[in-house]
Amino acid sequence: MSDPSTPGPGGAPGGKRATRKMLLALRDALTPATRTSASRSIADRATALLDVKLPQGSLVALYAAKGTEVETAEIDGHAGSHGMRVAYPRIVPGDRRLAFHEVPRQELVIARFGLREPRPDAPAVALDQITAFVIPGIAFDRAGGRIGWGRGYYDATLEAVPSALRIALAFECQLVPHIGREPHDMPVHYIITEVATYAVV
């Protein structure tokens, strides 16, 4: 975890913007070999949690990693071979909520912000069909607080499905002592790093 003495409501001086900049630099500084090894450990923990928490046939919302984010390909493969369905998010212009489509990972295309997304005409799924969301982010605290890119897509989406399980994936270096939470922020239920699976209580 990052230095507990780090001040500020976002875990760094200047709040969320400064935290975002600092934690991105820390994540980007990890070597490719370290990220690959850590992502594999995180995937093992994530699939173990999904196996315990979700019944057969559950629909899991997964993200396709961009840049130095935790890789999710192994989670996709495990879910498909263990009776789970997988959907990927797509940004809809003019809508704060993400759309989700059940599509093979290899059919994702590069879209807005350089994200890998389903095509708009891919089979869509209703948000209330999703049992668990596996979520990326830039910084997290042990109370389930999350800092993403600041666009609010995941918060708006998760607010519409409050009963769904919310699982965040992060490298241990992305944990901070405290993130100031606003009324619209949706905390996660679990944070999984290469070190441990942290349950939010």
mmCIF file of C-alpha atoms in Angstrom:
data_model
loop_
_atom_site.group_PDB
_atom_site.id
_atom_site.type_symbol
_atom_site.label_atom_id
_atom_site.label_comp_id
_atom_site.label_asym_id
_atom_site.label_seq_id
_atom_site.Cartn_x
_atom_site.Cartn_y
_atom_site.Cartn_z
ATOM 1 C CA MET A 1 0.000 0.000 0.000
ATOM 2 C CA SER A 2 1.155 3.564 -0.607
ATOM 3 C CA ASP A 3 2.674 5.647 2.172
ATOM 4 C CA PRO A 4 -0.020 6.071 4.899
ATOM 5 C CA SER A 5 1.289 9.575 5.648
ATOM 6 C CA THR A 6 0.227 10.848 2.239
ATOM 7 C CA PRO A 7 -2.214 13.734 2.889
ATOM 8 C CA GLY A 8 -5.221 14.966 0.970
ATOM 9 C CA PRO A 9 -8.808 13.772 0.451
ATOM 10 C CA GLY A 10 -7.823 11.717 -2.543
ATOM 11 C CA GLY A 11 -4.774 10.153 -0.909
ATOM 12 C CA ALA A 12 -2.369 12.818 -2.195
ATOM 13 C CA PRO A 13 -1.949 16.609 -1.972
ATOM 14 C CA GLY A 14 -4.512 18.259 -4.232
ATOM 15 C CA GLY A 15 -7.113 15.513 -4.014
ATOM 16 C CA LYS A 16 -8.217 13.174 -6.761
ATOM 17 C CA ARG A 17 -6.384 14.857 -9.623
ATOM 18 C CA ALA A 18 -3.031 14.638 -7.854
ATOM 19 C CA THR A 19 -3.747 11.077 -6.735
ATOM 20 C CA ARG A 20 -4.609 10.079 -10.286
ATOM 21 C CA LYS A 21 -1.341 11.516 -11.600
ATOM 22 C CA MET A 22 0.759 9.939 -8.845
ATOM 23 C CA LEU A 23 -0.790 6.485 -9.063
ATOM 24 C CA LEU A 24 -0.650 6.390 -12.857
ATOM 25 C CA ALA A 25 3.071 7.125 -12.616
ATOM 26 C CA LEU A 26 3.528 4.310 -10.093
ATOM 27 C CA ARG A 27 1.574 1.848 -12.223
ATOM 28 C CA ASP A 28 3.378 2.862 -15.399
ATOM 29 C CA ALA A 29 6.723 2.388 -13.637
ATOM 30 C CA LEU A 30 6.092 -1.328 -13.144
ATOM 31 C CA THR A 31 8.103 -3.402 -15.579
ATOM 32 C CA PRO A 32 6.206 -5.429 -18.187
ATOM 33 C CA ALA A 33 7.402 -8.628 -16.499
ATOM 34 C CA THR A 34 6.152 -7.426 -13.112
ATOM 35 C CA ARG A 35 2.776 -6.428 -14.550
ATOM 36 C CA THR A 36 2.415 -9.763 -16.322
ATOM 37 C CA SER A 37 3.253 -11.765 -13.212
ATOM 38 C CA ALA A 38 1.038 -9.628 -10.982
ATOM 39 C CA SER A 39 -1.848 -9.760 -13.463
ATOM 40 C CA ARG A 40 -1.638 -13.546 -13.442
ATOM 41 C CA SER A 41 -1.815 -13.632 -9.633
ATOM 42 C CA ILE A 42 -4.729 -11.192 -9.655
ATOM 43 C CA ALA A 43 -6.554 -13.274 -12.258
ATOM 44 C CA ASP A 44 -6.124 -16.393 -10.107
ATOM 45 C CA ARG A 45 -7.629 -14.611 -7.110
ATOM 46 C CA ALA A 46 -10.428 -13.090 -9.181
ATOM 47 C CA THR A 47 -11.487 -16.370 -10.755
ATOM 48 C CA ALA A 48 -11.451 -18.073 -7.355
ATOM 49 C CA LEU A 49 -13.754 -15.363 -5.995
ATOM 50 C CA LEU A 50 -16.100 -15.570 -8.982
ATOM 51 C CA ASP A 51 -16.289 -19.352 -8.633
ATOM 52 C CA VAL A 52 -17.356 -18.994 -5.003
ATOM 53 C CA LYS A 53 -19.728 -16.059 -5.367
ATOM 54 C CA LEU A 54 -21.501 -16.699 -8.669
ATOM 55 C CA PRO A 55 -23.804 -19.534 -9.745
ATOM 56 C CA GLN A 56 -23.474 -21.284 -13.090
ATOM 57 C CA GLY A 57 -24.737 -19.213 -15.976
ATOM 58 C CA SER A 58 -23.993 -15.862 -14.326
ATOM 59 C CA LEU A 59 -23.224 -12.891 -16.546
ATOM 60 C CA VAL A 60 -19.961 -11.130 -15.676
ATOM 61 C CA ALA A 61 -19.150 -7.636 -16.931
ATOM 62 C CA LEU A 62 -15.443 -7.552 -17.706
ATOM 63 C CA TYR A 63 -13.182 -4.844 -19.118
ATOM 64 C CA ALA A 64 -10.452 -5.174 -21.740
ATOM 65 C CA ALA A 65 -7.231 -3.777 -20.283
ATOM 66 C CA LYS A 66 -5.779 -0.604 -21.761
ATOM 67 C CA GLY A 67 -2.136 0.345 -21.365
ATOM 68 C CA THR A 68 -0.787 -0.670 -17.966
ATOM 69 C CA GLU A 69 -4.103 -1.795 -16.440
ATOM 70 C CA VAL A 70 -4.415 -5.247 -14.889
ATOM 71 C CA GLU A 71 -4.853 -7.739 -17.731
ATOM 72 C CA THR A 72 -8.137 -9.672 -17.814
ATOM 73 C CA ALA A 73 -7.683 -12.194 -20.642
ATOM 74 C CA GLU A 74 -7.226 -15.118 -18.225
ATOM 75 C CA ILE A 75 -10.408 -14.178 -16.370
ATOM 76 C CA ASP A 76 -12.314 -14.165 -19.653
ATOM 77 C CA GLY A 77 -10.990 -17.606 -20.534
ATOM 78 C CA HIS A 78 -11.785 -19.043 -17.113
ATOM 79 C CA ALA A 79 -15.305 -17.638 -17.083
ATOM 80 C CA GLY A 80 -16.086 -19.080 -20.486
ATOM 81 C CA SER A 81 -14.839 -22.535 -19.529
ATOM 82 C CA HIS A 82 -16.657 -22.562 -16.167
ATOM 83 C CA GLY A 83 -20.204 -21.867 -17.253
ATOM 84 C CA MET A 84 -20.185 -18.076 -16.975
ATOM 85 C CA ARG A 85 -21.087 -15.554 -19.640
ATOM 86 C CA VAL A 86 -18.990 -12.452 -20.283
ATOM 87 C CA ALA A 87 -20.008 -9.003 -21.486
ATOM 88 C CA TYR A 88 -17.827 -5.996 -22.317
ATOM 89 C CA PRO A 89 -18.636 -2.283 -21.932
ATOM 90 C CA ARG A 90 -19.122 0.307 -24.628
ATOM 91 C CA ILE A 91 -19.332 4.070 -24.215
ATOM 92 C CA VAL A 92 -22.544 5.464 -25.678
ATOM 93 C CA PRO A 93 -22.224 9.115 -26.775
ATOM 94 C CA GLY A 94 -24.535 11.304 -24.731
ATOM 95 C CA ASP A 95 -25.227 8.635 -22.092
ATOM 96 C CA ARG A 96 -23.531 8.464 -18.695
ATOM 97 C CA ARG A 97 -24.205 4.747 -18.408
ATOM 98 C CA LEU A 98 -22.135 2.150 -20.199
ATOM 99 C CA ALA A 99 -23.776 -0.300 -22.577
ATOM 100 C CA PHE A 100 -22.731 -3.953 -22.325
ATOM 101 C CA HIS A 101 -22.525 -6.524 -25.089
ATOM 102 C CA GLU A 102 -21.978 -10.272 -24.889
ATOM 103 C CA VAL A 103 -19.238 -10.756 -27.444
ATOM 104 C CA PRO A 104 -16.041 -12.825 -27.788
ATOM 105 C CA ARG A 105 -12.998 -10.898 -26.611
ATOM 106 C CA GLN A 106 -11.286 -11.219 -29.989
ATOM 107 C CA GLU A 107 -14.126 -9.281 -31.630
ATOM 108 C CA LEU A 108 -13.510 -6.108 -29.624
ATOM 109 C CA VAL A 109 -12.417 -3.077 -31.645
ATOM 110 C CA ILE A 110 -10.473 0.080 -30.796
ATOM 111 C CA ALA A 111 -12.927 2.874 -30.021
ATOM 112 C CA ARG A 112 -13.161 6.137 -28.082
ATOM 113 C CA PHE A 113 -10.241 6.967 -25.744
ATOM 114 C CA GLY A 114 -8.348 4.013 -27.248
ATOM 115 C CA LEU A 115 -10.537 1.514 -25.399
ATOM 116 C CA ARG A 116 -11.289 -1.926 -26.783
ATOM 117 C CA GLU A 117 -15.054 -2.175 -27.059
ATOM 118 C CA PRO A 118 -17.768 -4.247 -28.718
ATOM 119 C CA ARG A 119 -19.219 -2.960 -31.956
ATOM 120 C CA PRO A 120 -22.530 -1.110 -31.513
ATOM 121 C CA ASP A 121 -24.384 -3.880 -33.360
ATOM 122 C CA ALA A 122 -23.029 -6.666 -31.101
ATOM 123 C CA PRO A 123 -25.627 -8.521 -28.966
ATOM 124 C CA ALA A 124 -26.559 -6.203 -26.090
ATOM 125 C CA VAL A 125 -27.441 -7.265 -22.544
ATOM 126 C CA ALA A 126 -29.609 -5.414 -20.036
ATOM 127 C CA LEU A 127 -27.785 -4.055 -17.003
ATOM 128 C CA ASP A 128 -30.055 -5.950 -14.626
ATOM 129 C CA GLN A 129 -28.872 -9.238 -16.166
ATOM 130 C CA ILE A 130 -25.320 -8.631 -14.953
ATOM 131 C CA THR A 131 -24.438 -10.449 -11.724
ATOM 132 C CA ALA A 132 -20.929 -9.056 -11.208
ATOM 133 C CA PHE A 133 -18.870 -6.159 -12.518
ATOM 134 C CA VAL A 134 -15.084 -6.484 -12.735
ATOM 135 C CA ILE A 135 -13.859 -2.901 -12.661
ATOM 136 C CA PRO A 136 -10.599 -1.128 -13.522
ATOM 137 C CA GLY A 137 -9.367 2.016 -11.816
ATOM 138 C CA ILE A 138 -6.372 4.153 -10.991
ATOM 139 C CA ALA A 139 -6.526 4.295 -7.189
ATOM 140 C CA PHE A 140 -8.445 2.488 -4.457
ATOM 141 C CA ASP A 141 -8.709 2.529 -0.685
ATOM 142 C CA ARG A 142 -9.624 -0.311 1.658
ATOM 143 C CA ALA A 143 -13.087 1.203 2.238
ATOM 144 C CA GLY A 144 -13.967 0.534 -1.399
ATOM 145 C CA GLY A 145 -13.274 4.040 -2.642
ATOM 146 C CA ARG A 146 -12.194 4.291 -6.253
ATOM 147 C CA ILE A 147 -10.633 6.862 -8.539
ATOM 148 C CA GLY A 148 -11.023 6.271 -12.256
ATOM 149 C CA TRP A 149 -10.532 8.687 -15.119
ATOM 150 C CA GLY A 150 -13.111 11.072 -13.701
ATOM 151 C CA ARG A 151 -15.740 10.669 -16.386
ATOM 152 C CA GLY A 152 -18.221 8.891 -14.117
ATOM 153 C CA TYR A 153 -19.279 6.120 -16.502
ATOM 154 C CA TYR A 154 -18.856 3.276 -14.032
ATOM 155 C CA ASP A 155 -20.458 5.164 -11.139
ATOM 156 C CA ALA A 156 -23.565 5.934 -13.205
ATOM 157 C CA THR A 157 -23.725 2.346 -14.440
ATOM 158 C CA LEU A 158 -23.248 0.726 -11.037
ATOM 159 C CA GLU A 159 -25.833 3.004 -9.455
ATOM 160 C CA ALA A 160 -28.399 1.476 -11.815
ATOM 161 C CA VAL A 161 -27.544 -2.067 -10.645
ATOM 162 C CA PRO A 162 -26.959 -1.730 -6.882
ATOM 163 C CA SER A 163 -27.396 -5.453 -6.184
ATOM 164 C CA ALA A 164 -24.576 -6.546 -8.512
ATOM 165 C CA LEU A 165 -21.227 -7.631 -7.078
ATOM 166 C CA ARG A 166 -18.507 -5.008 -7.649
ATOM 167 C CA ILE A 167 -14.946 -6.325 -7.912
ATOM 168 C CA ALA A 168 -11.982 -4.033 -8.560
ATOM 169 C CA LEU A 169 -8.652 -5.208 -9.956
ATOM 170 C CA ALA A 170 -5.498 -3.281 -9.103
ATOM 171 C CA PHE A 171 -1.809 -3.648 -8.455
ATOM 172 C CA GLU A 172 -0.859 -3.301 -4.797
ATOM 173 C CA CYS A 173 0.886 -0.002 -5.567
ATOM 174 C CA GLN A 174 -2.516 1.478 -6.499
ATOM 175 C CA LEU A 175 -3.855 1.304 -2.932
ATOM 176 C CA VAL A 176 -3.926 4.530 -0.919
ATOM 177 C CA PRO A 177 -4.969 5.195 2.693
ATOM 178 C CA HIS A 178 -8.055 7.277 1.908
ATOM 179 C CA ILE A 179 -10.111 8.476 -1.047
ATOM 180 C CA GLY A 180 -12.627 11.239 -0.488
ATOM 181 C CA ARG A 181 -16.020 9.968 -1.588
ATOM 182 C CA GLU A 182 -18.747 12.055 -3.196
ATOM 183 C CA PRO A 183 -22.471 11.179 -3.076
ATOM 184 C CA HIS A 184 -22.458 9.711 -6.592
ATOM 185 C CA ASP A 185 -19.384 7.515 -6.026
ATOM 186 C CA MET A 186 -20.138 3.791 -5.906
ATOM 187 C CA PRO A 187 -17.766 1.819 -3.644
ATOM 188 C CA VAL A 188 -16.590 -1.636 -4.646
ATOM 189 C CA HIS A 189 -17.151 -4.778 -2.587
ATOM 190 C CA TYR A 190 -13.757 -6.386 -3.224
ATOM 191 C CA ILE A 191 -10.337 -5.120 -4.272
ATOM 192 C CA ILE A 192 -8.048 -7.793 -5.683
ATOM 193 C CA THR A 193 -4.307 -7.227 -5.972
ATOM 194 C CA GLU A 194 -1.369 -9.552 -6.489
ATOM 195 C CA VAL A 195 -0.972 -9.627 -2.692
ATOM 196 C CA ALA A 196 -4.489 -10.272 -1.406
ATOM 197 C CA THR A 197 -8.239 -10.160 -1.931
ATOM 198 C CA TYR A 198 -9.497 -7.308 0.233
ATOM 199 C CA ALA A 199 -13.148 -7.524 1.262
ATOM 200 C CA VAL A 200 -14.739 -4.164 1.976
ATOM 201 C CA VAL A 201 -16.637 -4.121 5.264
#
